[in-house]
């Protein structure tokens, strides 16, 4: 069970930097009076519909049940497979492979995922602790750069440089708890 928690933390960590920047951008563009947490703007819904259409491999304006989690993640959410299965009504393997879903049925599911609490400081720290070989609260900056550029939501070199700016000590190590606090405060 602890390993599942670590994996969730890693998944959240690798998706977090770009998601966090995306959410900040959305917050800047949001109207002064915030909408309810489960309400999406017309522009967001159009973006979601366009992304949904990219996953339609048949041309019937529907996607397979097995693609729902991928679409949600492509739209900046980070649901667990268990969350998605619950939202889909715990489908069988056959349903995942064969059932299809229209956008009108998908949008309320996306709204459900949007209100699921996101990762906490502890989740992200736990995810980085996996890379702490010496158990001293640090990870090698070079290793962290590789991870950020190759796993999860792959970041570009300029994005990694901006994120890592001022985070490495004289030995090239990053104190990961302080690093996560820095990211969450941006």
Short mmCIF file of N, CA and C in Angstrom, two decimals:
data_model
loop_
_atom_site.label_atom_id
_atom_site.label_comp_id
_atom_site.label_asym_id
_atom_site.label_seq_id
_atom_site.Cartn_x
_atom_site.Cartn_y
_atom_site.Cartn_z
N UNK A 1 0.81 -1.19 0.00
CA UNK A 1 0.00 0.00 0.00
C UNK A 1 0.86 1.26 0.00
N UNK A 2 1.95 1.25 0.74
CA UNK A 2 2.84 2.40 0.78
C UNK A 2 3.43 2.64 -0.60
N UNK A 3 3.69 1.59 -1.33
CA UNK A 3 4.23 1.74 -2.68
C UNK A 3 3.22 2.43 -3.58
N UNK A 4 1.92 2.10 -3.46
CA UNK A 4 0.89 2.75 -4.26
C UNK A 4 0.86 4.24 -3.95
N UNK A 5 1.02 4.59 -2.67
CA UNK A 5 1.05 5.99 -2.28
C UNK A 5 2.23 6.69 -2.93
N UNK A 6 3.39 6.03 -2.95
CA UNK A 6 4.58 6.60 -3.58
C UNK A 6 4.37 6.79 -5.07
N UNK A 7 3.76 5.81 -5.71
CA UNK A 7 3.51 5.92 -7.14
C UNK A 7 2.55 7.05 -7.44
N UNK A 8 1.52 7.20 -6.60
CA UNK A 8 0.58 8.30 -6.79
C UNK A 8 1.32 9.62 -6.63
N UNK A 9 2.17 9.71 -5.62
CA UNK A 9 2.94 10.93 -5.41
C UNK A 9 3.82 11.23 -6.61
N UNK A 10 4.44 10.19 -7.17
CA UNK A 10 5.29 10.39 -8.35
C UNK A 10 4.46 10.88 -9.53
N UNK A 11 3.32 10.24 -9.76
CA UNK A 11 2.47 10.65 -10.87
C UNK A 11 2.04 12.09 -10.70
N UNK A 12 1.68 12.45 -9.47
CA UNK A 12 1.27 13.82 -9.22
C UNK A 12 2.43 14.78 -9.41
N UNK A 13 3.60 14.39 -8.92
CA UNK A 13 4.77 15.25 -9.04
C UNK A 13 5.11 15.51 -10.49
N UNK A 14 5.11 14.47 -11.31
CA UNK A 14 5.52 14.62 -12.69
C UNK A 14 4.49 15.41 -13.49
N UNK A 15 3.25 15.38 -13.09
CA UNK A 15 2.22 16.13 -13.78
C UNK A 15 2.09 17.53 -13.20
N UNK A 16 2.56 17.72 -11.99
CA UNK A 16 2.31 18.94 -11.26
C UNK A 16 2.88 20.20 -11.87
N UNK A 17 4.16 20.28 -12.24
CA UNK A 17 4.69 21.58 -12.67
C UNK A 17 3.91 22.20 -13.82
N UNK A 18 3.65 21.45 -14.85
CA UNK A 18 2.90 22.00 -15.98
C UNK A 18 1.45 22.26 -15.60
N UNK A 19 0.87 21.37 -14.81
CA UNK A 19 -0.50 21.56 -14.36
C UNK A 19 -0.59 22.82 -13.52
N UNK A 20 0.38 23.00 -12.62
CA UNK A 20 0.38 24.16 -11.75
C UNK A 20 0.47 25.44 -12.59
N UNK A 21 1.36 25.47 -13.58
CA UNK A 21 1.49 26.64 -14.45
C UNK A 21 0.20 26.87 -15.23
N UNK A 22 -0.41 25.78 -15.71
CA UNK A 22 -1.66 25.88 -16.45
C UNK A 22 -2.77 26.45 -15.56
N UNK A 23 -2.86 25.97 -14.32
CA UNK A 23 -3.88 26.46 -13.40
C UNK A 23 -3.65 27.93 -13.07
N UNK A 24 -2.39 28.32 -12.91
CA UNK A 24 -2.10 29.73 -12.65
C UNK A 24 -2.56 30.60 -13.82
N UNK A 25 -2.28 30.12 -15.04
CA UNK A 25 -2.70 30.86 -16.23
C UNK A 25 -4.23 30.96 -16.28
N UNK A 26 -4.91 29.86 -15.97
CA UNK A 26 -6.37 29.86 -15.98
C UNK A 26 -6.90 30.81 -14.91
N UNK A 27 -6.25 30.85 -13.75
CA UNK A 27 -6.68 31.73 -12.67
C UNK A 27 -6.54 33.19 -13.07
N UNK A 28 -5.48 33.52 -13.81
CA UNK A 28 -5.28 34.89 -14.27
C UNK A 28 -6.34 35.28 -15.29
N UNK A 29 -6.79 34.32 -16.09
CA UNK A 29 -7.77 34.60 -17.14
C UNK A 29 -9.20 34.51 -16.63
N UNK A 30 -9.39 33.99 -15.43
CA UNK A 30 -10.74 33.77 -14.89
C UNK A 30 -11.42 35.10 -14.58
N UNK A 31 -12.75 35.14 -14.68
CA UNK A 31 -13.46 36.36 -14.34
C UNK A 31 -13.33 36.65 -12.84
N UNK A 32 -13.58 37.90 -12.46
CA UNK A 32 -13.41 38.30 -11.07
C UNK A 32 -14.31 37.51 -10.13
N UNK A 33 -15.53 37.24 -10.54
CA UNK A 33 -16.43 36.45 -9.71
C UNK A 33 -16.27 34.99 -10.09
N UNK A 34 -15.68 34.16 -9.21
CA UNK A 34 -15.44 32.79 -9.58
C UNK A 34 -16.72 31.98 -9.72
N UNK A 35 -16.70 31.08 -10.68
CA UNK A 35 -17.83 30.18 -10.88
C UNK A 35 -17.74 29.05 -9.87
N UNK A 36 -18.80 28.29 -9.75
CA UNK A 36 -18.78 27.13 -8.86
C UNK A 36 -17.70 26.17 -9.32
N UNK A 37 -17.16 25.39 -8.39
CA UNK A 37 -16.02 24.53 -8.68
C UNK A 37 -16.29 23.57 -9.84
N UNK A 38 -17.51 23.13 -10.02
CA UNK A 38 -17.79 22.15 -11.06
C UNK A 38 -18.24 22.79 -12.37
N UNK A 39 -18.31 24.11 -12.43
CA UNK A 39 -18.73 24.79 -13.65
C UNK A 39 -17.53 25.13 -14.51
N UNK A 40 -17.66 24.89 -15.81
CA UNK A 40 -16.62 25.23 -16.76
C UNK A 40 -17.13 26.35 -17.65
N UNK A 41 -16.24 27.21 -18.11
CA UNK A 41 -16.63 28.28 -19.02
C UNK A 41 -16.92 27.69 -20.40
N UNK A 42 -17.58 28.47 -21.23
CA UNK A 42 -17.88 28.02 -22.59
C UNK A 42 -16.60 27.75 -23.37
N UNK A 43 -15.57 28.60 -23.16
CA UNK A 43 -14.29 28.40 -23.84
C UNK A 43 -13.63 27.10 -23.38
N UNK A 44 -13.69 26.83 -22.09
CA UNK A 44 -13.12 25.58 -21.57
C UNK A 44 -13.84 24.38 -22.17
N UNK A 45 -15.15 24.44 -22.22
CA UNK A 45 -15.92 23.32 -22.77
C UNK A 45 -15.57 23.09 -24.23
N UNK A 46 -15.38 24.15 -24.99
CA UNK A 46 -14.97 24.00 -26.39
C UNK A 46 -13.59 23.35 -26.49
N UNK A 47 -12.67 23.78 -25.62
CA UNK A 47 -11.33 23.17 -25.59
C UNK A 47 -11.42 21.69 -25.24
N UNK A 48 -12.25 21.38 -24.26
CA UNK A 48 -12.43 19.99 -23.83
C UNK A 48 -13.01 19.16 -24.97
N UNK A 49 -13.99 19.74 -25.67
CA UNK A 49 -14.63 19.03 -26.78
C UNK A 49 -13.62 18.75 -27.90
N UNK A 50 -12.78 19.74 -28.17
CA UNK A 50 -11.76 19.57 -29.20
C UNK A 50 -10.78 18.46 -28.82
N UNK A 51 -10.32 18.47 -27.57
CA UNK A 51 -9.40 17.43 -27.10
C UNK A 51 -10.09 16.07 -27.12
N UNK A 52 -11.33 16.02 -26.72
CA UNK A 52 -12.11 14.78 -26.73
C UNK A 52 -12.15 14.22 -28.15
N UNK A 53 -12.37 15.09 -29.13
CA UNK A 53 -12.43 14.67 -30.52
C UNK A 53 -11.13 14.05 -31.02
N UNK A 54 -10.01 14.47 -30.46
CA UNK A 54 -8.73 13.91 -30.88
C UNK A 54 -8.60 12.43 -30.50
N UNK A 55 -9.38 11.99 -29.52
CA UNK A 55 -9.33 10.60 -29.08
C UNK A 55 -10.36 9.73 -29.79
N UNK A 56 -11.18 10.34 -30.63
CA UNK A 56 -12.20 9.60 -31.39
C UNK A 56 -11.53 8.92 -32.57
N UNK A 57 -11.28 7.64 -32.44
CA UNK A 57 -10.57 6.88 -33.48
C UNK A 57 -11.49 6.29 -34.54
N UNK A 58 -12.79 6.33 -34.27
CA UNK A 58 -13.75 5.72 -35.18
C UNK A 58 -14.46 6.76 -36.03
N UNK A 59 -14.59 7.98 -35.52
CA UNK A 59 -15.28 9.02 -36.26
C UNK A 59 -16.75 9.12 -35.92
N UNK A 60 -17.16 8.55 -34.79
CA UNK A 60 -18.56 8.59 -34.39
C UNK A 60 -18.83 9.58 -33.25
N UNK A 61 -17.88 10.48 -33.02
CA UNK A 61 -17.97 11.49 -31.95
C UNK A 61 -18.06 10.85 -30.57
N UNK A 62 -17.47 9.68 -30.43
CA UNK A 62 -17.42 8.98 -29.15
C UNK A 62 -16.02 8.45 -28.93
N UNK A 63 -15.71 8.14 -27.67
CA UNK A 63 -14.43 7.54 -27.33
C UNK A 63 -14.69 6.27 -26.53
N UNK A 64 -13.70 5.41 -26.51
CA UNK A 64 -13.81 4.18 -25.74
C UNK A 64 -13.68 4.44 -24.24
N UNK A 65 -14.34 3.63 -23.46
CA UNK A 65 -14.23 3.74 -22.00
C UNK A 65 -12.77 3.69 -21.56
N UNK A 66 -12.00 2.86 -22.23
CA UNK A 66 -10.59 2.71 -21.86
C UNK A 66 -9.76 3.96 -22.11
N UNK A 67 -10.30 4.94 -22.83
CA UNK A 67 -9.58 6.18 -23.13
C UNK A 67 -9.94 7.31 -22.16
N UNK A 68 -10.96 7.14 -21.37
CA UNK A 68 -11.47 8.24 -20.53
C UNK A 68 -10.39 8.79 -19.60
N UNK A 69 -9.65 7.92 -18.94
CA UNK A 69 -8.60 8.39 -18.02
C UNK A 69 -7.54 9.18 -18.77
N UNK A 70 -7.16 8.71 -19.96
CA UNK A 70 -6.15 9.41 -20.76
C UNK A 70 -6.64 10.80 -21.17
N UNK A 71 -7.91 10.90 -21.55
CA UNK A 71 -8.46 12.20 -21.94
C UNK A 71 -8.46 13.14 -20.75
N UNK A 72 -8.88 12.65 -19.60
CA UNK A 72 -8.90 13.49 -18.40
C UNK A 72 -7.50 14.00 -18.07
N UNK A 73 -6.52 13.13 -18.21
CA UNK A 73 -5.14 13.54 -17.92
C UNK A 73 -4.64 14.53 -18.97
N UNK A 74 -5.05 14.33 -20.21
CA UNK A 74 -4.66 15.28 -21.26
C UNK A 74 -5.27 16.65 -21.01
N UNK A 75 -6.37 16.69 -20.29
CA UNK A 75 -7.05 17.94 -19.98
C UNK A 75 -6.59 18.54 -18.65
N UNK A 76 -5.50 18.01 -18.11
CA UNK A 76 -4.91 18.61 -16.91
C UNK A 76 -5.37 18.02 -15.60
N UNK A 77 -6.21 17.02 -15.64
CA UNK A 77 -6.63 16.36 -14.41
C UNK A 77 -5.67 15.21 -14.12
N UNK A 78 -5.72 14.69 -12.93
CA UNK A 78 -4.84 13.57 -12.59
C UNK A 78 -5.59 12.54 -11.76
N UNK A 79 -6.66 11.99 -12.33
CA UNK A 79 -7.43 11.01 -11.57
C UNK A 79 -6.70 9.68 -11.48
N UNK A 80 -6.93 8.96 -10.41
CA UNK A 80 -6.39 7.61 -10.33
C UNK A 80 -7.26 6.72 -11.20
N UNK A 81 -6.74 5.57 -11.56
CA UNK A 81 -7.55 4.62 -12.34
C UNK A 81 -8.77 4.19 -11.53
N UNK A 82 -8.61 4.12 -10.22
CA UNK A 82 -9.73 3.75 -9.35
C UNK A 82 -10.82 4.82 -9.40
N UNK A 83 -10.43 6.10 -9.40
CA UNK A 83 -11.41 7.19 -9.50
C UNK A 83 -12.18 7.10 -10.82
N UNK A 84 -11.46 6.86 -11.90
CA UNK A 84 -12.10 6.79 -13.22
C UNK A 84 -13.04 5.59 -13.28
N UNK A 85 -12.59 4.46 -12.77
CA UNK A 85 -13.45 3.27 -12.78
C UNK A 85 -14.74 3.53 -12.01
N UNK A 86 -14.62 4.21 -10.88
CA UNK A 86 -15.80 4.52 -10.07
C UNK A 86 -16.75 5.44 -10.83
N UNK A 87 -16.19 6.46 -11.48
CA UNK A 87 -17.00 7.41 -12.24
C UNK A 87 -17.69 6.71 -13.42
N UNK A 88 -17.01 5.74 -14.02
CA UNK A 88 -17.58 5.00 -15.15
C UNK A 88 -18.55 3.91 -14.68
N UNK A 89 -18.71 3.73 -13.38
CA UNK A 89 -19.61 2.70 -12.87
C UNK A 89 -18.96 1.34 -12.74
N UNK A 90 -17.64 1.33 -12.49
CA UNK A 90 -16.87 0.09 -12.33
C UNK A 90 -17.11 -0.89 -13.49
N UNK A 91 -16.73 -0.47 -14.70
CA UNK A 91 -16.96 -1.31 -15.88
C UNK A 91 -16.08 -2.56 -15.88
N UNK A 92 -16.56 -3.58 -16.56
CA UNK A 92 -15.77 -4.80 -16.71
C UNK A 92 -14.67 -4.55 -17.74
N UNK A 93 -13.75 -5.49 -17.84
CA UNK A 93 -12.68 -5.38 -18.84
C UNK A 93 -13.28 -5.33 -20.25
N UNK A 94 -14.33 -6.09 -20.45
CA UNK A 94 -15.01 -6.09 -21.74
C UNK A 94 -15.62 -4.72 -22.04
N UNK A 95 -16.24 -4.11 -21.02
CA UNK A 95 -16.81 -2.77 -21.19
C UNK A 95 -15.72 -1.75 -21.52
N UNK A 96 -14.58 -1.84 -20.82
CA UNK A 96 -13.48 -0.92 -21.08
C UNK A 96 -12.99 -1.03 -22.51
N UNK A 97 -13.01 -2.23 -23.04
CA UNK A 97 -12.52 -2.46 -24.39
C UNK A 97 -13.55 -2.12 -25.46
N UNK A 98 -14.84 -2.22 -25.15
CA UNK A 98 -15.85 -2.11 -26.19
C UNK A 98 -16.86 -0.98 -26.06
N UNK A 99 -17.16 -0.54 -24.85
CA UNK A 99 -18.17 0.52 -24.69
C UNK A 99 -17.60 1.86 -25.12
N UNK A 100 -18.51 2.70 -25.62
CA UNK A 100 -18.10 4.02 -26.08
C UNK A 100 -18.93 5.08 -25.37
N UNK A 101 -18.40 6.29 -25.37
CA UNK A 101 -18.97 7.36 -24.57
C UNK A 101 -18.98 8.65 -25.39
N UNK A 102 -20.10 9.36 -25.39
CA UNK A 102 -20.21 10.64 -26.10
C UNK A 102 -19.73 11.77 -25.19
N UNK A 103 -19.40 12.91 -25.79
CA UNK A 103 -18.90 14.05 -25.03
C UNK A 103 -19.89 14.52 -23.98
N UNK A 104 -21.18 14.53 -24.31
CA UNK A 104 -22.20 14.98 -23.35
C UNK A 104 -22.22 14.11 -22.09
N UNK A 105 -21.86 12.85 -22.21
CA UNK A 105 -21.78 11.98 -21.04
C UNK A 105 -20.42 12.14 -20.34
N UNK A 106 -19.40 12.51 -21.11
CA UNK A 106 -18.05 12.67 -20.56
C UNK A 106 -17.92 13.91 -19.69
N UNK A 107 -18.52 15.03 -20.11
CA UNK A 107 -18.34 16.30 -19.40
C UNK A 107 -18.72 16.22 -17.92
N UNK A 108 -19.87 15.63 -17.56
CA UNK A 108 -20.17 15.52 -16.12
C UNK A 108 -19.13 14.66 -15.37
N UNK A 109 -18.56 13.69 -16.06
CA UNK A 109 -17.51 12.87 -15.44
C UNK A 109 -16.27 13.71 -15.18
N UNK A 110 -15.93 14.57 -16.15
CA UNK A 110 -14.79 15.47 -15.98
C UNK A 110 -15.04 16.43 -14.82
N UNK A 111 -16.26 16.87 -14.66
CA UNK A 111 -16.60 17.75 -13.54
C UNK A 111 -16.41 17.03 -12.21
N UNK A 112 -16.76 15.75 -12.16
CA UNK A 112 -16.56 14.97 -10.93
C UNK A 112 -15.08 14.88 -10.59
N UNK A 113 -14.25 14.67 -11.59
CA UNK A 113 -12.81 14.55 -11.37
C UNK A 113 -12.23 15.90 -10.96
N UNK A 114 -12.77 16.97 -11.52
CA UNK A 114 -12.26 18.31 -11.24
C UNK A 114 -12.39 18.68 -9.76
N UNK A 115 -13.36 18.13 -9.07
CA UNK A 115 -13.56 18.47 -7.66
C UNK A 115 -12.87 17.50 -6.71
N UNK A 116 -12.23 16.47 -7.23
CA UNK A 116 -11.48 15.54 -6.38
C UNK A 116 -10.28 16.30 -5.83
N UNK A 117 -10.04 16.21 -4.52
CA UNK A 117 -8.90 16.93 -3.95
C UNK A 117 -7.59 16.54 -4.65
N UNK A 118 -6.78 17.56 -4.89
CA UNK A 118 -5.49 17.36 -5.55
C UNK A 118 -4.43 16.96 -4.54
N UNK A 119 -3.24 16.63 -5.02
CA UNK A 119 -2.15 16.19 -4.17
C UNK A 119 -1.73 17.24 -3.15
N UNK A 120 -1.19 16.77 -2.06
CA UNK A 120 -0.75 17.63 -0.98
C UNK A 120 0.77 17.71 -0.98
N UNK A 121 1.29 18.59 -0.17
CA UNK A 121 2.73 18.72 0.00
C UNK A 121 3.34 17.35 0.33
N UNK A 122 2.71 16.63 1.23
CA UNK A 122 3.22 15.32 1.63
C UNK A 122 3.25 14.33 0.47
N UNK A 123 2.25 14.39 -0.41
CA UNK A 123 2.22 13.50 -1.57
C UNK A 123 3.42 13.76 -2.47
N UNK A 124 3.70 15.03 -2.73
CA UNK A 124 4.81 15.37 -3.61
C UNK A 124 6.16 15.04 -2.97
N UNK A 125 6.29 15.33 -1.69
CA UNK A 125 7.54 15.02 -0.98
C UNK A 125 7.77 13.51 -0.98
N UNK A 126 6.71 12.75 -0.74
CA UNK A 126 6.82 11.29 -0.75
C UNK A 126 7.25 10.80 -2.14
N UNK A 127 6.75 11.42 -3.18
CA UNK A 127 7.13 11.03 -4.53
C UNK A 127 8.60 11.27 -4.80
N UNK A 128 9.14 12.36 -4.29
CA UNK A 128 10.57 12.64 -4.48
C UNK A 128 11.45 11.82 -3.55
N UNK A 129 10.92 11.42 -2.43
CA UNK A 129 11.70 10.63 -1.47
C UNK A 129 12.22 9.34 -2.12
N UNK A 130 11.53 8.85 -3.12
CA UNK A 130 11.95 7.64 -3.84
C UNK A 130 13.35 7.84 -4.43
N UNK A 131 13.69 9.08 -4.80
CA UNK A 131 14.98 9.37 -5.42
C UNK A 131 16.06 9.75 -4.40
N UNK A 132 15.71 9.78 -3.13
CA UNK A 132 16.64 10.16 -2.07
C UNK A 132 17.43 8.92 -1.64
N UNK A 133 18.50 8.65 -2.35
CA UNK A 133 19.28 7.42 -2.13
C UNK A 133 19.98 7.39 -0.78
N UNK A 134 20.36 8.56 -0.26
CA UNK A 134 21.08 8.61 1.00
C UNK A 134 20.18 8.88 2.20
N UNK A 135 18.92 9.14 1.95
CA UNK A 135 17.98 9.39 3.03
C UNK A 135 18.26 10.68 3.78
N UNK A 136 18.86 11.67 3.10
CA UNK A 136 19.23 12.91 3.77
C UNK A 136 18.36 14.11 3.36
N UNK A 137 17.24 13.86 2.68
CA UNK A 137 16.35 14.94 2.30
C UNK A 137 16.72 15.64 1.01
N UNK A 138 17.67 15.06 0.26
CA UNK A 138 18.08 15.67 -1.00
C UNK A 138 18.05 14.66 -2.13
N UNK A 139 17.95 15.19 -3.32
CA UNK A 139 18.08 14.39 -4.54
C UNK A 139 19.06 15.13 -5.43
N UNK A 140 19.71 14.40 -6.30
CA UNK A 140 20.65 15.04 -7.22
C UNK A 140 19.86 15.87 -8.24
N UNK A 141 20.29 17.12 -8.41
CA UNK A 141 19.61 18.01 -9.35
C UNK A 141 19.62 17.46 -10.76
N UNK A 142 20.74 16.85 -11.16
CA UNK A 142 20.83 16.28 -12.51
C UNK A 142 19.81 15.17 -12.70
N UNK A 143 19.64 14.35 -11.68
CA UNK A 143 18.66 13.26 -11.77
C UNK A 143 17.24 13.82 -11.83
N UNK A 144 16.97 14.84 -11.04
CA UNK A 144 15.65 15.47 -11.05
C UNK A 144 15.37 16.10 -12.41
N UNK A 145 16.37 16.71 -13.02
CA UNK A 145 16.21 17.29 -14.35
C UNK A 145 15.85 16.21 -15.37
N UNK A 146 16.51 15.07 -15.29
CA UNK A 146 16.22 13.96 -16.21
C UNK A 146 14.80 13.49 -16.03
N UNK A 147 14.39 13.32 -14.78
CA UNK A 147 13.04 12.85 -14.48
C UNK A 147 12.00 13.84 -15.01
N UNK A 148 12.21 15.13 -14.76
CA UNK A 148 11.26 16.14 -15.21
C UNK A 148 11.16 16.20 -16.74
N UNK A 149 12.25 15.87 -17.41
CA UNK A 149 12.26 15.93 -18.87
C UNK A 149 11.83 14.66 -19.57
N UNK A 150 11.72 13.55 -18.81
CA UNK A 150 11.44 12.29 -19.48
C UNK A 150 10.20 11.56 -18.97
N UNK A 151 9.74 11.83 -17.77
CA UNK A 151 8.60 11.10 -17.21
C UNK A 151 7.38 12.00 -17.07
N UNK A 152 6.21 11.37 -17.08
CA UNK A 152 4.97 12.10 -16.87
C UNK A 152 4.77 13.19 -17.91
N UNK A 153 4.37 14.37 -17.44
CA UNK A 153 4.22 15.53 -18.31
C UNK A 153 5.62 16.06 -18.60
N UNK A 154 6.19 15.62 -19.71
CA UNK A 154 7.57 15.98 -20.03
C UNK A 154 7.72 17.49 -20.16
N UNK A 155 8.72 18.02 -19.45
CA UNK A 155 8.98 19.44 -19.49
C UNK A 155 10.11 19.73 -20.47
N UNK A 156 10.10 20.92 -21.04
CA UNK A 156 11.17 21.34 -21.94
C UNK A 156 12.36 21.82 -21.11
N UNK A 157 13.52 21.92 -21.74
CA UNK A 157 14.71 22.41 -21.03
C UNK A 157 14.51 23.79 -20.42
N UNK A 158 13.94 24.75 -21.16
CA UNK A 158 13.71 26.07 -20.55
C UNK A 158 12.76 26.00 -19.34
N UNK A 159 11.72 25.16 -19.41
CA UNK A 159 10.81 25.01 -18.28
C UNK A 159 11.54 24.42 -17.08
N UNK A 160 12.36 23.42 -17.32
CA UNK A 160 13.13 22.79 -16.25
C UNK A 160 14.09 23.80 -15.64
N UNK A 161 14.80 24.56 -16.49
CA UNK A 161 15.74 25.56 -15.99
C UNK A 161 15.03 26.59 -15.12
N UNK A 162 13.86 27.03 -15.55
CA UNK A 162 13.10 28.02 -14.76
C UNK A 162 12.66 27.42 -13.43
N UNK A 163 12.22 26.19 -13.44
CA UNK A 163 11.76 25.53 -12.23
C UNK A 163 12.90 25.26 -11.26
N UNK A 164 14.06 24.90 -11.78
CA UNK A 164 15.20 24.52 -10.95
C UNK A 164 16.06 25.72 -10.54
N UNK A 165 15.80 26.89 -11.09
CA UNK A 165 16.61 28.07 -10.82
C UNK A 165 16.72 28.33 -9.31
N UNK A 166 17.95 28.32 -8.82
CA UNK A 166 18.21 28.60 -7.40
C UNK A 166 17.90 27.46 -6.45
N UNK A 167 17.59 26.29 -6.96
CA UNK A 167 17.19 25.17 -6.10
C UNK A 167 18.34 24.23 -5.76
N UNK A 168 19.41 24.24 -6.56
CA UNK A 168 20.53 23.32 -6.34
C UNK A 168 21.56 23.97 -5.42
N UNK A 169 22.10 23.17 -4.49
CA UNK A 169 23.16 23.67 -3.62
C UNK A 169 24.51 23.52 -4.32
N UNK A 170 25.59 23.84 -3.61
CA UNK A 170 26.93 23.80 -4.21
C UNK A 170 27.34 22.40 -4.66
N UNK A 171 26.69 21.37 -4.14
CA UNK A 171 27.00 19.99 -4.53
C UNK A 171 26.09 19.47 -5.65
N UNK A 172 25.21 20.33 -6.14
CA UNK A 172 24.28 19.91 -7.20
C UNK A 172 23.08 19.16 -6.65
N UNK A 173 22.87 19.22 -5.33
CA UNK A 173 21.73 18.55 -4.71
C UNK A 173 20.57 19.51 -4.52
N UNK A 174 19.37 18.94 -4.48
CA UNK A 174 18.16 19.73 -4.26
C UNK A 174 17.49 19.21 -3.00
N UNK A 175 17.22 20.11 -2.06
CA UNK A 175 16.45 19.74 -0.87
C UNK A 175 14.99 19.68 -1.31
N UNK A 176 14.49 18.46 -1.45
CA UNK A 176 13.22 18.30 -2.15
C UNK A 176 12.02 18.82 -1.39
N UNK A 177 12.02 18.84 -0.09
CA UNK A 177 10.87 19.40 0.63
C UNK A 177 10.78 20.91 0.37
N UNK A 178 11.91 21.60 0.42
CA UNK A 178 11.93 23.03 0.12
C UNK A 178 11.56 23.27 -1.34
N UNK A 179 12.01 22.39 -2.22
CA UNK A 179 11.70 22.48 -3.64
C UNK A 179 10.19 22.40 -3.87
N UNK A 180 9.54 21.44 -3.23
CA UNK A 180 8.09 21.28 -3.37
C UNK A 180 7.38 22.50 -2.79
N UNK A 181 7.81 22.98 -1.64
CA UNK A 181 7.19 24.18 -1.04
C UNK A 181 7.33 25.36 -1.99
N UNK A 182 8.50 25.47 -2.63
CA UNK A 182 8.70 26.55 -3.60
C UNK A 182 7.72 26.44 -4.76
N UNK A 183 7.56 25.26 -5.30
CA UNK A 183 6.63 25.06 -6.42
C UNK A 183 5.21 25.39 -6.01
N UNK A 184 4.81 24.94 -4.84
CA UNK A 184 3.43 25.18 -4.38
C UNK A 184 3.17 26.64 -4.09
N UNK A 185 4.20 27.42 -3.80
CA UNK A 185 4.03 28.82 -3.47
C UNK A 185 4.02 29.71 -4.71
N UNK A 186 4.45 29.20 -5.84
CA UNK A 186 4.53 30.01 -7.06
C UNK A 186 3.16 30.28 -7.61
#
